[in-house]
Amino acid sequence: MSSDPIGNGTPPEDSVTIVNNASGRQVTFPVLQGTCGPKVIDVRKLYGATDMFTYDPGFTATGSCESRITFIDGEAGILLHRGYAIEELAAHSDFMEVCYLLLYGELPTIEEKDRFTHSITHHTMVHEQLHKFIDGFRRDAHPMAIMCGVVGALSAFYHDSTDIGDPYQRMVASYRMIAKMPTIAAWAFKYSLGQPFMYPRNNLNYAENFLHMMFATPAEDYEVSPVIAKALDRILILHADHEQNASTSTVRLAGSSGANPFACIAAGIASLWGPAHGGANEAVLNMLNEIGSPNRIGEFIDKAKDADHPFRLMGFGHRVYKNFDPRARLMRESCYEVLRELGIEHEPLLELALELERIALEDSYFVDRRLYPNVDFYSGIIFKAIGIPVSMFTVLFAVARTVGWVAQWNEMVEDPNQKIGRPRQLYTGYAQRGFVPLAERG
Ligand code: ACO
C-alpha cells in the first residue's frame, strides 16, 4: 500500500483532491487499496494540512485500522476469515481449527491442531477463588453482568499474563480467555439456578465441555448429544469474528491505551450486550414470544416501520450487510437440522420467524432499506431447541466471539502503526464564558 505525504509535489497516481470552497485551497490525499473491498482515502494528515477534522458519527465511512483477519462484502453477502469463506469453514472445519486460523493466520496441520486443542483444553479450569468472586453477585444477576465483572477480574487472578509487551504473555492470556470463557459462562448460569458449579472435563471437546458444565450436576452426568454438540460447534464458528464491529472496535480502543487483555475483553463483552449488537439474539426470542401468533405479525411490522415508534424488528438489518447475512442462511439451515435431529416436527417460534421473514422481505419498507435477517434472527431458536435459556444467548455469543476479540487485539498490539485511539469532535457547546458566582445566578 502506498502512503505518500499530502499536498506537496506531484500527487500520487491514485489520490483524492479536496477543495475548500471558502479559501479555494486544494489538498490531495493518497488513496490506499487493500486486498479486497473499497479503496480508502488516507486522511491521517488532514488536520495538519487543513485545520479540519472529518465528522462521521457511528463511523459509517471510516476505516479505523488495517487488518488481515476478516473481510466482509456486505453488498454480496460474503464473509471470509483469513481468506476462507464462512460457508466452507462451517461445512468442513471445527471451532478449534477456526480459532487457530483467526489467531495464527493459517489453518493448522494435524500436529498444530492437536497441540492447540490440548493447550486450550488444559486451560479451561479457572482460579478456585473465582467461586467466591461469583458468590458476591445477586442470584438474579443477568449472566452478561457476571461475565463483564468476572472477565475483567481475571486480570486480578492472572498477573503473569498481563504484560502486553511480552508476546509469550500475550499468547498465554489469549489462550486463557478462549479456554476459560465457557467455564465462566456456565458458572454464571449455574449461579442463577443455585446449582453447584461443574468443573471442565478434559476428555470432552470445547462445545461438549460447555454443555457438560451447563447441564450436568454432581448428582447426574449429562449425556452430551453429538448432534447438539456439533450444532453448538457450528454456532461458535459462525460467531467467531466479524471484522470491526462495535464490540471488536471497543476491544481495540480499550487496548490502544495499553490496557491489559482481560480488561479489554471485558469492555468488548459490555459492548456486545446491547440489543443493537449481540443482545439482539435474546431480543429476537422475546419479540417472537411477544408477537405470539402469525396474525399479529402485521401489527409488529407496522410498529417497526413507524419512525415515531422506538420498536425495531430485532434480528433484521445490519450496518454492513445490505444483502442476506451469510451467517443467517447457515443458521437457518442449522435450525432445521437441529429440530429434525431432535425430532421436533412443529416449532411454533420457527414457523413464526419464517412467516415474519417472508412478510418483511416482501414489504417495500424493508426492501428499499435493504434490511435482511442477520445472524441473530435464527440463533435464538436453535439455542432454545438445545435447551439454552434465553438469558444465556448473548453469553454464548460472547464465548464464541472471544477468539475474534483476542485475535484482533493481538493484531493491534503488533501493528507498528498502532496509536492510542483518540477521536476528535464537532463541538457545539458554549464558547468560553465567565464564571458566575453562586449568589448572582438565577
Ligand atoms: N427494524 C425497522 N427498521 C430498521 C431496522 C429494523 N430492525 N434496522 C434498520 N431500520 C431502518 C432505520 O430506521 C433507518 O430507516 P430511515 O432511513 O427511514 O431512518 C434505516 O433502516 C437504516 O437504519 P440505520 O439505523 O441507519 O442502520 P444502522 O446501520 O445504523 O443500524 C442495526 C444497524 C443497529 C443493526 C439496525 O439495523 C438494528 O437496530 N437492527 C435491529 C437489532 C439487531 O438485529 N442487531 C443485530 C445486528 S447483527 C450483530 O450485531 C451480530
CSV table of C-alpha atoms and ligand atoms in Angstrom, one decimal:
chain,number,residue,atom,x,y,z
A,1,MET,CA,0.0,0.0,0.0
A,2,SER,CA,1.3,3.5,-0.8
A,3,SER,CA,1.2,6.3,1.8
A,4,ASP,CA,2.6,9.3,0.1
A,5,PRO,CA,2.7,12.6,2.0
A,6,ILE,CA,-0.1,15.0,1.3
A,7,GLY,CA,-0.2,18.3,-0.6
A,8,ASN,CA,3.4,18.5,-1.8
A,9,GLY,CA,4.9,17.8,-5.2
A,10,THR,CA,3.1,15.6,-7.7
A,11,PRO,CA,0.0,14.0,-6.3
A,12,PRO,CA,0.2,10.2,-6.1
A,13,GLU,CA,-1.4,8.4,-9.1
A,14,ASP,CA,-4.4,7.3,-7.1
A,15,SER,CA,-5.4,10.2,-4.9
A,16,VAL,CA,-8.3,12.4,-4.0
A,17,THR,CA,-8.1,16.2,-4.0
A,18,ILE,CA,-10.5,18.3,-1.9
A,19,VAL,CA,-11.1,21.9,-2.5
A,20,ASN,CA,-12.1,24.2,0.3
A,21,ASN,CA,-14.7,26.4,-1.3
A,22,ALA,CA,-14.2,29.2,1.2
A,23,SER,CA,-10.5,29.6,0.8
A,24,GLY,CA,-10.0,28.0,-2.6
A,25,ARG,CA,-7.2,25.8,-1.1
A,26,GLN,CA,-6.7,22.3,-2.6
A,27,VAL,CA,-5.2,19.4,-0.7
A,28,THR,CA,-4.5,16.0,-2.2
A,29,PHE,CA,-4.8,12.7,-0.2
A,30,PRO,CA,-3.4,9.3,-1.2
A,31,VAL,CA,-5.9,6.6,-1.8
A,32,LEU,CA,-5.0,3.1,-0.5
A,33,GLN,CA,-6.2,-0.2,-1.8
A,34,GLY,CA,-6.4,-3.3,0.4
A,35,THR,CA,-6.6,-6.9,-1.0
A,36,CYS,CA,-10.4,-6.7,-1.3
A,37,GLY,CA,-13.1,-4.1,-0.7
A,38,PRO,CA,-13.4,-0.4,-1.4
A,39,LYS,CA,-10.4,1.8,-1.5
A,40,VAL,CA,-9.8,4.2,1.4
A,41,ILE,CA,-8.7,7.8,1.4
A,42,ASP,CA,-5.8,8.2,3.8
A,43,VAL,CA,-6.8,11.3,5.8
A,44,ARG,CA,-4.1,10.9,8.5
A,45,LYS,CA,-2.6,14.2,7.6
A,46,LEU,CA,-5.9,16.1,7.1
A,47,TYR,CA,-5.8,18.1,10.2
A,48,GLY,CA,-2.2,19.3,9.7
A,49,ALA,CA,-3.0,20.2,6.1
A,50,THR,CA,-6.4,21.8,6.5
A,51,ASP,CA,-7.0,22.6,10.3
A,52,MET,CA,-10.2,20.5,9.9
A,53,PHE,CA,-11.3,17.1,11.1
A,54,THR,CA,-13.7,14.6,9.5
A,55,TYR,CA,-17.1,14.2,11.1
A,56,ASP,CA,-18.5,10.6,11.0
A,57,PRO,CA,-20.7,9.6,13.9
A,58,GLY,CA,-21.1,5.9,14.1
A,59,PHE,CA,-18.0,5.5,11.8
A,60,THR,CA,-20.2,4.8,8.8
A,61,ALA,CA,-17.4,5.8,6.4
A,62,THR,CA,-14.3,5.4,8.5
A,63,GLY,CA,-11.8,2.6,8.4
A,64,SER,CA,-10.3,2.5,11.9
A,65,CYS,CA,-7.4,0.2,11.3
A,66,GLU,CA,-5.5,-2.1,8.9
A,67,SER,CA,-6.4,-5.7,9.4
A,68,ARG,CA,-5.7,-9.1,7.8
A,69,ILE,CA,-8.2,-11.2,9.8
A,70,THR,CA,-11.7,-10.9,8.4
A,71,PHE,CA,-13.3,-9.5,5.3
A,72,ILE,CA,-16.9,-8.8,4.7
A,73,ASP,CA,-18.5,-7.8,1.3
A,74,GLY,CA,-21.9,-6.5,2.6
A,75,GLU,CA,-23.3,-6.0,-0.9
A,76,ALA,CA,-22.6,-9.5,-2.0
A,77,GLY,CA,-23.2,-11.2,1.4
A,78,ILE,CA,-19.6,-12.6,1.6
A,79,LEU,CA,-17.7,-13.3,4.9
A,80,LEU,CA,-14.1,-14.5,4.8
A,81,HIS,CA,-11.8,-15.4,7.7
A,82,ARG,CA,-8.2,-15.2,6.6
A,83,GLY,CA,-9.5,-15.7,3.1
A,84,TYR,CA,-11.6,-18.7,3.7
A,85,ALA,CA,-15.4,-18.5,3.1
A,86,ILE,CA,-17.6,-18.9,6.2
A,87,GLU,CA,-19.7,-21.5,4.3
A,88,GLU,CA,-16.6,-23.7,3.8
A,89,LEU,CA,-15.4,-23.3,7.4
A,90,ALA,CA,-18.9,-24.1,8.7
A,91,ALA,CA,-19.1,-27.2,6.5
A,92,HIS,CA,-15.6,-28.6,6.8
A,93,SER,CA,-13.9,-27.2,9.9
A,94,ASP,CA,-14.5,-27.1,13.6
A,95,PHE,CA,-14.3,-24.3,16.2
A,96,MET,CA,-10.8,-25.2,17.4
A,97,GLU,CA,-9.5,-25.0,13.9
A,98,VAL,CA,-11.2,-21.7,13.2
A,99,CYS,CA,-9.7,-20.3,16.5
A,100,TYR,CA,-6.2,-21.3,15.3
A,101,LEU,CA,-6.9,-19.8,11.9
A,102,LEU,CA,-8.0,-16.5,13.4
A,103,LEU,CA,-5.1,-16.3,15.8
A,104,TYR,CA,-2.3,-17.5,13.6
A,105,GLY,CA,-3.5,-16.7,10.0
A,106,GLU,CA,-3.3,-20.2,8.6
A,107,LEU,CA,-5.2,-23.5,9.0
A,108,PRO,CA,-3.3,-25.8,11.4
A,109,THR,CA,-1.6,-29.0,10.4
A,110,ILE,CA,-2.7,-32.1,12.3
A,111,GLU,CA,0.1,-31.7,14.9
A,112,GLU,CA,-0.5,-28.0,15.3
A,113,LYS,CA,-4.2,-28.6,15.8
A,114,ASP,CA,-3.6,-31.3,18.4
A,115,ARG,CA,-1.2,-29.1,20.3
A,116,PHE,CA,-3.5,-26.1,20.2
A,117,THR,CA,-6.6,-28.1,21.2
A,118,HIS,CA,-4.6,-29.7,24.1
A,119,SER,CA,-3.5,-26.3,25.3
A,120,ILE,CA,-6.9,-24.8,25.2
A,121,THR,CA,-8.5,-27.9,26.9
A,122,HIS,CA,-5.8,-27.7,29.7
A,123,HIS,CA,-6.6,-24.1,30.4
A,124,THR,CA,-10.3,-24.5,31.0
A,125,MET,CA,-10.2,-24.6,34.8
A,126,VAL,CA,-10.4,-21.2,36.5
A,127,HIS,CA,-8.7,-20.0,39.7
A,128,GLU,CA,-10.6,-21.6,42.6
A,129,GLN,CA,-11.1,-18.2,44.2
A,130,LEU,CA,-13.4,-17.2,41.4
A,131,HIS,CA,-16.1,-19.3,43.1
A,132,LYS,CA,-16.1,-16.7,45.9
A,133,PHE,CA,-16.0,-13.8,43.4
A,134,ILE,CA,-19.1,-15.1,41.6
A,135,ASP,CA,-20.8,-15.7,45.0
A,136,GLY,CA,-20.7,-11.9,45.5
A,137,PHE,CA,-23.3,-11.3,42.8
A,138,ARG,CA,-27.0,-11.2,43.4
A,139,ARG,CA,-28.7,-14.5,42.5
A,140,ASP,CA,-30.9,-12.7,39.9
A,141,ALA,CA,-27.9,-11.0,38.2
A,142,HIS,CA,-28.1,-11.2,34.4
A,143,PRO,CA,-25.3,-13.7,33.3
A,144,MET,CA,-23.9,-10.9,31.0
A,145,ALA,CA,-23.4,-8.7,34.1
A,146,ILE,CA,-21.5,-11.6,35.7
A,147,MET,CA,-19.4,-12.0,32.5
A,148,CYS,CA,-18.5,-8.3,32.4
A,149,GLY,CA,-17.4,-8.4,36.0
A,150,VAL,CA,-15.6,-11.8,36.1
A,151,VAL,CA,-13.7,-11.5,32.9
A,152,GLY,CA,-12.5,-8.0,33.9
A,153,ALA,CA,-11.4,-9.5,37.2
A,154,LEU,CA,-9.3,-12.2,35.5
A,155,SER,CA,-6.5,-9.6,35.4
A,156,ALA,CA,-6.5,-9.7,39.2
A,157,PHE,CA,-6.1,-13.5,39.1
A,158,TYR,CA,-3.6,-14.0,36.3
A,159,HIS,CA,-1.0,-11.3,36.8
A,160,ASP,CA,1.6,-13.3,35.0
A,161,SER,CA,-0.1,-12.7,31.6
A,162,THR,CA,-0.8,-9.0,31.7
A,163,ASP,CA,2.4,-7.6,30.3
A,164,ILE,CA,1.3,-6.7,26.8
A,165,GLY,CA,4.9,-6.0,25.7
A,166,ASP,CA,5.7,-9.7,26.0
A,167,PRO,CA,4.5,-11.8,23.1
A,168,TYR,CA,4.5,-15.0,25.2
A,169,GLN,CA,2.3,-13.4,27.9
A,170,ARG,CA,0.0,-12.1,25.2
A,171,MET,CA,-0.5,-15.6,23.9
A,172,VAL,CA,-0.9,-17.1,27.4
A,173,ALA,CA,-3.6,-14.5,28.1
A,174,SER,CA,-5.3,-15.2,24.7
A,175,TYR,CA,-5.4,-19.0,25.3
A,176,ARG,CA,-6.6,-18.4,28.9
A,177,MET,CA,-9.5,-16.3,27.7
A,178,ILE,CA,-10.6,-18.7,24.9
A,179,ALA,CA,-10.3,-21.6,27.3
A,180,LYS,CA,-11.9,-20.2,30.4
A,181,MET,CA,-14.8,-18.3,28.8
A,182,PRO,CA,-17.1,-21.4,28.6
A,183,THR,CA,-16.4,-22.2,32.2
A,184,ILE,CA,-17.2,-18.7,33.4
A,185,ALA,CA,-20.3,-18.6,31.2
A,186,ALA,CA,-21.6,-22.0,32.5
A,187,TRP,CA,-20.9,-20.9,36.1
A,188,ALA,CA,-22.8,-17.7,35.7
A,189,PHE,CA,-25.8,-19.9,34.6
A,190,LYS,CA,-25.3,-22.4,37.5
A,191,TYR,CA,-25.2,-19.5,39.9
A,192,SER,CA,-28.6,-18.2,38.7
A,193,LEU,CA,-30.0,-21.7,39.3
A,194,GLY,CA,-28.4,-22.1,42.7
A,195,GLN,CA,-26.7,-25.3,41.5
A,196,PRO,CA,-23.1,-26.3,42.2
A,197,PHE,CA,-20.5,-25.2,39.6
A,198,MET,CA,-19.4,-28.1,37.4
A,199,TYR,CA,-15.7,-28.4,36.6
A,200,PRO,CA,-14.5,-28.8,33.0
A,201,ARG,CA,-13.6,-32.3,31.8
A,202,ASN,CA,-10.5,-32.8,29.6
A,203,ASN,CA,-12.0,-35.7,27.7
A,204,LEU,CA,-14.6,-33.5,26.1
A,205,ASN,CA,-14.2,-31.1,23.2
A,206,TYR,CA,-14.9,-27.4,23.5
A,207,ALA,CA,-18.7,-27.5,22.7
A,208,GLU,CA,-19.2,-30.7,24.7
A,209,ASN,CA,-17.5,-29.3,27.7
A,210,PHE,CA,-19.7,-26.2,27.7
A,211,LEU,CA,-22.8,-28.4,27.5
A,212,HIS,CA,-21.5,-30.6,30.3
A,213,MET,CA,-20.7,-27.6,32.6
A,214,MET,CA,-24.2,-26.1,31.8
A,215,PHE,CA,-26.3,-29.2,32.2
A,216,ALA,CA,-24.6,-31.8,34.4
A,217,THR,CA,-24.9,-31.8,38.2
A,218,PRO,CA,-22.7,-33.6,40.7
A,219,ALA,CA,-25.7,-35.9,41.2
A,220,GLU,CA,-26.1,-36.8,37.5
A,221,ASP,CA,-24.0,-36.8,34.4
A,222,TYR,CA,-25.2,-35.0,31.3
A,223,GLU,CA,-25.3,-37.2,28.2
A,224,VAL,CA,-23.9,-34.9,25.6
A,225,SER,CA,-25.7,-35.5,22.3
A,226,PRO,CA,-23.2,-35.4,19.4
A,227,VAL,CA,-25.8,-33.7,17.2
A,228,ILE,CA,-26.3,-30.9,19.7
A,229,ALA,CA,-22.5,-30.6,20.3
A,230,LYS,CA,-21.9,-30.3,16.6
A,231,ALA,CA,-24.7,-27.7,16.2
A,232,LEU,CA,-23.1,-25.7,19.0
A,233,ASP,CA,-19.7,-26.0,17.5
A,234,ARG,CA,-21.1,-24.6,14.2
A,235,ILE,CA,-22.8,-21.7,16.1
A,236,LEU,CA,-19.4,-20.9,17.7
A,237,ILE,CA,-17.8,-20.9,14.2
A,238,LEU,CA,-20.5,-18.6,12.8
A,239,HIS,CA,-19.9,-16.1,15.7
A,240,ALA,CA,-16.1,-16.3,15.9
A,241,ASP,CA,-15.2,-13.0,14.3
A,242,HIS,CA,-16.8,-10.2,12.3
A,243,GLU,CA,-14.3,-7.5,11.4
A,244,GLN,CA,-14.5,-4.1,13.1
A,245,ASN,CA,-18.0,-4.4,14.7
A,246,ALA,CA,-18.9,-2.4,17.8
A,247,SER,CA,-17.5,-4.9,20.4
A,248,THR,CA,-14.3,-5.6,18.5
A,249,SER,CA,-13.7,-1.8,18.0
A,250,THR,CA,-14.4,-1.4,21.7
A,251,VAL,CA,-11.7,-4.0,22.5
A,252,ARG,CA,-9.3,-2.3,20.1
A,253,LEU,CA,-10.0,1.1,21.6
A,254,ALA,CA,-9.6,-0.1,25.2
A,255,GLY,CA,-6.4,-1.9,24.2
A,256,SER,CA,-5.0,1.1,22.3
A,257,SER,CA,-4.1,2.7,25.6
A,258,GLY,CA,-2.0,-0.4,26.6
A,259,ALA,CA,-4.7,-1.8,29.0
A,260,ASN,CA,-4.3,-5.5,29.9
A,261,PRO,CA,-6.1,-8.0,27.6
A,262,PHE,CA,-8.6,-9.2,30.3
A,263,ALA,CA,-9.9,-5.7,30.9
A,264,CYS,CA,-10.1,-5.1,27.1
A,265,ILE,CA,-12.2,-8.3,26.5
A,266,ALA,CA,-14.5,-7.3,29.5
A,267,ALA,CA,-15.0,-4.0,27.6
A,268,GLY,CA,-15.9,-5.9,24.5
A,269,ILE,CA,-18.4,-8.0,26.4
A,270,ALA,CA,-20.1,-4.8,27.7
A,271,SER,CA,-20.5,-3.5,24.2
A,272,LEU,CA,-21.8,-6.8,22.9
A,273,TRP,CA,-24.5,-6.8,25.5
A,274,GLY,CA,-26.5,-4.1,23.8
A,275,PRO,CA,-29.7,-5.1,21.8
A,276,ALA,CA,-28.4,-3.4,18.7
A,277,HIS,CA,-25.4,-5.8,18.7
A,278,GLY,CA,-25.1,-9.3,20.4
A,279,GLY,CA,-28.1,-8.6,22.7
A,280,ALA,CA,-30.3,-8.9,19.6
A,281,ASN,CA,-30.5,-12.8,19.8
A,282,GLU,CA,-32.2,-12.5,23.2
A,283,ALA,CA,-34.3,-9.6,22.0
A,284,VAL,CA,-35.4,-11.7,18.9
A,285,LEU,CA,-36.8,-14.5,21.1
A,286,ASN,CA,-38.5,-12.1,23.4
A,287,MET,CA,-40.0,-10.4,20.3
A,288,LEU,CA,-41.3,-13.6,18.8
A,289,ASN,CA,-42.8,-14.6,22.1
A,290,GLU,CA,-44.5,-11.2,22.3
A,291,ILE,CA,-45.8,-11.5,18.8
A,292,GLY,CA,-47.2,-14.9,19.8
A,293,SER,CA,-49.1,-15.8,16.6
A,294,PRO,CA,-48.8,-15.1,12.9
A,295,ASN,CA,-52.0,-13.0,12.8
A,296,ARG,CA,-50.2,-10.3,15.0
A,297,ILE,CA,-47.2,-10.0,12.6
A,298,GLY,CA,-48.8,-7.1,10.7
A,299,GLU,CA,-49.2,-5.1,13.9
A,300,PHE,CA,-45.5,-5.5,14.7
A,301,ILE,CA,-44.3,-4.8,11.2
A,302,ASP,CA,-46.3,-1.6,11.3
A,303,LYS,CA,-44.7,-0.6,14.6
A,304,ALA,CA,-41.2,-1.3,13.1
A,305,LYS,CA,-42.0,0.9,10.2
A,306,ASP,CA,-43.3,3.8,12.3
A,307,ALA,CA,-40.5,6.4,12.5
A,308,ASP,CA,-42.1,7.7,15.7
A,309,HIS,CA,-42.0,4.3,17.5
A,310,PRO,CA,-38.8,3.1,19.0
A,311,PHE,CA,-39.6,-0.6,18.1
A,312,ARG,CA,-37.3,-2.2,15.5
A,313,LEU,CA,-37.6,-5.7,14.1
A,314,MET,CA,-35.0,-7.4,16.1
A,315,GLY,CA,-32.6,-9.7,14.1
A,316,PHE,CA,-33.2,-7.5,11.0
A,317,GLY,CA,-30.8,-5.1,9.4
A,318,HIS,CA,-27.1,-4.7,9.6
A,319,ARG,CA,-24.6,-1.9,9.2
A,320,VAL,CA,-22.5,-3.8,6.7
A,321,TYR,CA,-24.8,-6.4,5.1
A,322,LYS,CA,-27.2,-5.0,2.5
A,323,ASN,CA,-27.9,-8.5,1.4
A,324,PHE,CA,-28.6,-11.7,3.3
A,325,ASP,CA,-26.1,-12.1,6.2
A,326,PRO,CA,-24.4,-15.4,5.1
A,327,ARG,CA,-24.4,-16.5,8.7
A,328,ALA,CA,-28.2,-16.2,8.9
A,329,ARG,CA,-28.5,-18.6,5.9
A,330,LEU,CA,-26.3,-21.1,7.7
A,331,MET,CA,-28.0,-20.6,10.9
A,332,ARG,CA,-31.4,-21.2,9.3
A,333,GLU,CA,-30.0,-24.5,7.8
A,334,SER,CA,-28.7,-25.5,11.3
A,335,CYS,CA,-32.1,-24.7,12.8
A,336,TYR,CA,-33.8,-27.2,10.5
A,337,GLU,CA,-31.1,-29.8,11.1
A,338,VAL,CA,-31.2,-29.5,14.9
A,339,LEU,CA,-35.0,-29.6,15.0
A,340,ARG,CA,-35.0,-32.6,12.7
A,341,GLU,CA,-32.4,-34.4,14.8
A,342,LEU,CA,-34.2,-33.7,18.0
A,343,GLY,CA,-37.4,-35.0,16.5
A,344,ILE,CA,-39.2,-31.6,16.9
A,345,GLU,CA,-41.6,-31.5,13.9
A,346,HIS,CA,-43.5,-28.4,14.9
A,347,GLU,CA,-41.7,-25.5,16.4
A,348,PRO,CA,-44.1,-22.5,16.6
A,349,LEU,CA,-41.4,-20.0,17.1
A,350,LEU,CA,-39.5,-21.1,13.9
A,351,GLU,CA,-42.8,-21.1,12.0
A,352,LEU,CA,-43.5,-17.6,13.3
A,353,ALA,CA,-39.9,-16.4,12.4
A,354,LEU,CA,-40.2,-17.8,8.8
A,355,GLU,CA,-43.5,-16.0,8.3
A,356,LEU,CA,-42.2,-12.8,9.8
A,357,GLU,CA,-39.2,-13.1,7.4
A,358,ARG,CA,-41.4,-13.7,4.4
A,359,ILE,CA,-43.7,-10.8,5.1
A,360,ALA,CA,-40.8,-8.4,5.9
A,361,LEU,CA,-38.9,-9.4,2.7
A,362,GLU,CA,-41.9,-8.6,0.6
A,363,ASP,CA,-42.5,-5.2,2.3
A,364,SER,CA,-41.2,-2.1,0.4
A,365,TYR,CA,-40.0,-0.5,3.7
A,366,PHE,CA,-37.6,-3.4,4.3
A,367,VAL,CA,-36.8,-4.0,0.6
A,368,ASP,CA,-36.0,-0.3,0.0
A,369,ARG,CA,-33.7,-0.1,3.0
A,370,ARG,CA,-32.2,-3.5,2.2
A,371,LEU,CA,-33.0,-4.9,5.6
A,372,TYR,CA,-32.4,-8.7,5.7
A,373,PRO,CA,-32.3,-11.2,8.6
A,374,ASN,CA,-29.0,-11.1,10.4
A,375,VAL,CA,-27.2,-13.8,12.4
A,376,ASP,CA,-29.3,-13.2,15.5
A,377,PHE,CA,-32.6,-13.8,13.8
A,378,TYR,CA,-32.3,-17.6,13.9
A,379,SER,CA,-29.7,-18.3,16.6
A,380,GLY,CA,-32.1,-17.9,19.4
A,381,ILE,CA,-34.4,-20.6,18.0
A,382,ILE,CA,-31.5,-23.1,17.9
A,383,PHE,CA,-30.4,-22.1,21.4
A,384,LYS,CA,-33.9,-22.7,22.7
A,385,ALA,CA,-34.1,-26.1,20.9
A,386,ILE,CA,-30.9,-27.3,22.5
A,387,GLY,CA,-32.0,-26.1,26.0
A,388,ILE,CA,-30.0,-22.9,26.4
A,389,PRO,CA,-32.0,-20.4,28.4
A,390,VAL,CA,-32.8,-17.0,26.9
A,391,SER,CA,-30.6,-15.1,29.3
A,392,MET,CA,-27.6,-17.1,28.2
A,393,PHE,CA,-28.0,-16.3,24.4
A,394,THR,CA,-25.7,-13.3,24.4
A,395,VAL,CA,-23.3,-15.0,26.8
A,396,LEU,CA,-22.9,-17.7,24.2
A,397,PHE,CA,-22.2,-15.1,21.6
A,398,ALA,CA,-19.5,-13.7,23.9
A,399,VAL,CA,-18.0,-17.1,24.3
A,400,ALA,CA,-17.7,-17.6,20.6
A,401,ARG,CA,-16.5,-14.0,19.8
A,402,THR,CA,-13.7,-14.1,22.4
A,403,VAL,CA,-11.3,-15.6,19.8
A,404,GLY,CA,-12.1,-12.8,17.4
A,405,TRP,CA,-11.6,-10.1,20.0
A,406,VAL,CA,-8.3,-11.7,21.1
A,407,ALA,CA,-7.0,-12.1,17.5
A,408,GLN,CA,-7.9,-8.5,16.7
A,409,TRP,CA,-6.3,-7.3,20.0
A,410,ASN,CA,-3.1,-9.2,19.2
A,411,GLU,CA,-3.0,-7.8,15.7
A,412,MET,CA,-3.4,-4.3,17.1
A,413,VAL,CA,-0.7,-4.6,19.7
A,414,GLU,CA,1.7,-6.0,17.0
A,415,ASP,CA,0.8,-3.2,14.5
A,416,PRO,CA,3.8,-0.8,14.2
A,417,ASN,CA,1.4,2.0,13.2
A,418,GLN,CA,-0.7,1.4,16.3
A,419,LYS,CA,-1.6,4.6,18.3
A,420,ILE,CA,-3.9,5.3,21.2
A,421,GLY,CA,-7.4,5.7,19.8
A,422,ARG,CA,-8.4,9.3,20.3
A,423,PRO,CA,-11.3,10.6,18.1
A,424,ARG,CA,-12.0,14.3,17.9
A,425,GLN,CA,-15.4,16.0,17.8
A,426,LEU,CA,-17.6,18.7,16.4
A,427,TYR,CA,-18.0,20.9,19.5
A,428,THR,CA,-21.4,22.6,19.6
A,429,GLY,CA,-21.4,23.7,23.3
A,430,TYR,CA,-20.8,27.1,24.7
A,431,ALA,CA,-17.7,29.0,23.7
A,432,GLN,CA,-15.6,30.2,26.7
A,433,ARG,CA,-17.7,32.4,29.2
A,434,GLY,CA,-17.1,34.0,32.5
A,435,PHE,CA,-17.8,32.2,35.8
A,436,VAL,CA,-20.9,33.5,37.6
A,437,PRO,CA,-20.7,33.4,41.5
A,438,LEU,CA,-23.5,31.3,43.1
A,439,ALA,CA,-25.2,34.3,44.7
A,440,GLU,CA,-25.5,36.0,41.3
A,441,ARG,CA,-27.1,33.1,39.4
A,442,GLY,CA,-30.8,32.5,38.8
B,1,ACO,N1,-36.4,-2.6,12.0
B,1,ACO,C1,-37.0,-1.5,11.4
B,1,ACO,N2,-36.3,-0.5,10.8
B,1,ACO,C2,-35.0,-0.7,10.7
B,1,ACO,C3,-34.3,-1.8,11.3
B,1,ACO,C4,-35.1,-2.7,12.0
B,1,ACO,N3,-34.5,-3.8,12.5
B,1,ACO,N4,-33.0,-1.6,11.1
B,1,ACO,C5,-32.8,-0.5,10.4
B,1,ACO,N5,-34.0,0.1,10.2
B,1,ACO,C6,-34.3,1.3,9.4
B,1,ACO,C7,-33.9,2.6,10.2
B,1,ACO,O1,-35.0,3.1,10.9
B,1,ACO,C8,-33.5,3.5,9.1
B,1,ACO,O2,-34.7,4.0,8.5
B,1,ACO,P1,-34.7,5.5,7.9
B,1,ACO,O3,-33.7,5.5,6.8
B,1,ACO,O4,-36.1,5.7,7.4
B,1,ACO,O5,-34.3,6.4,9.0
B,1,ACO,C9,-32.8,2.6,8.1
B,1,ACO,O6,-33.4,1.3,8.3
B,1,ACO,C10,-31.3,2.5,8.3
B,1,ACO,O7,-31.0,2.1,9.6
B,1,ACO,P2,-29.8,2.6,10.5
B,1,ACO,O8,-30.3,2.7,11.9
B,1,ACO,O9,-29.3,3.9,9.9
B,1,ACO,O10,-28.8,1.5,10.3
B,1,ACO,P3,-27.5,1.2,11.2
B,1,ACO,O11,-26.5,0.6,10.3
B,1,ACO,O12,-27.2,2.4,12.0
B,1,ACO,O13,-28.1,0.1,12.2
B,1,ACO,C11,-28.5,-2.0,13.2
B,1,ACO,C12,-27.8,-1.3,12.0
B,1,ACO,C13,-28.2,-1.4,14.5
B,1,ACO,C14,-28.1,-3.5,13.2
B,1,ACO,C15,-30.1,-1.9,12.9
B,1,ACO,O14,-30.4,-2.5,11.7
B,1,ACO,C16,-30.9,-2.5,14.1
B,1,ACO,O15,-31.1,-1.9,15.1
B,1,ACO,N6,-31.3,-3.8,13.9
B,1,ACO,C17,-32.1,-4.5,14.9
B,1,ACO,C18,-31.1,-5.0,16.0
B,1,ACO,C19,-30.3,-6.2,15.5
B,1,ACO,O16,-30.8,-7.1,15.0
B,1,ACO,N7,-29.0,-6.2,15.8
B,1,ACO,C20,-28.1,-7.2,15.5
B,1,ACO,C21,-27.1,-6.8,14.5
B,1,ACO,S1,-26.0,-8.1,14.0
B,1,ACO,C22,-25.0,-8.3,15.2
B,1,ACO,O17,-24.6,-7.4,15.9
B,1,ACO,C23,-24.5,-9.6,15.4
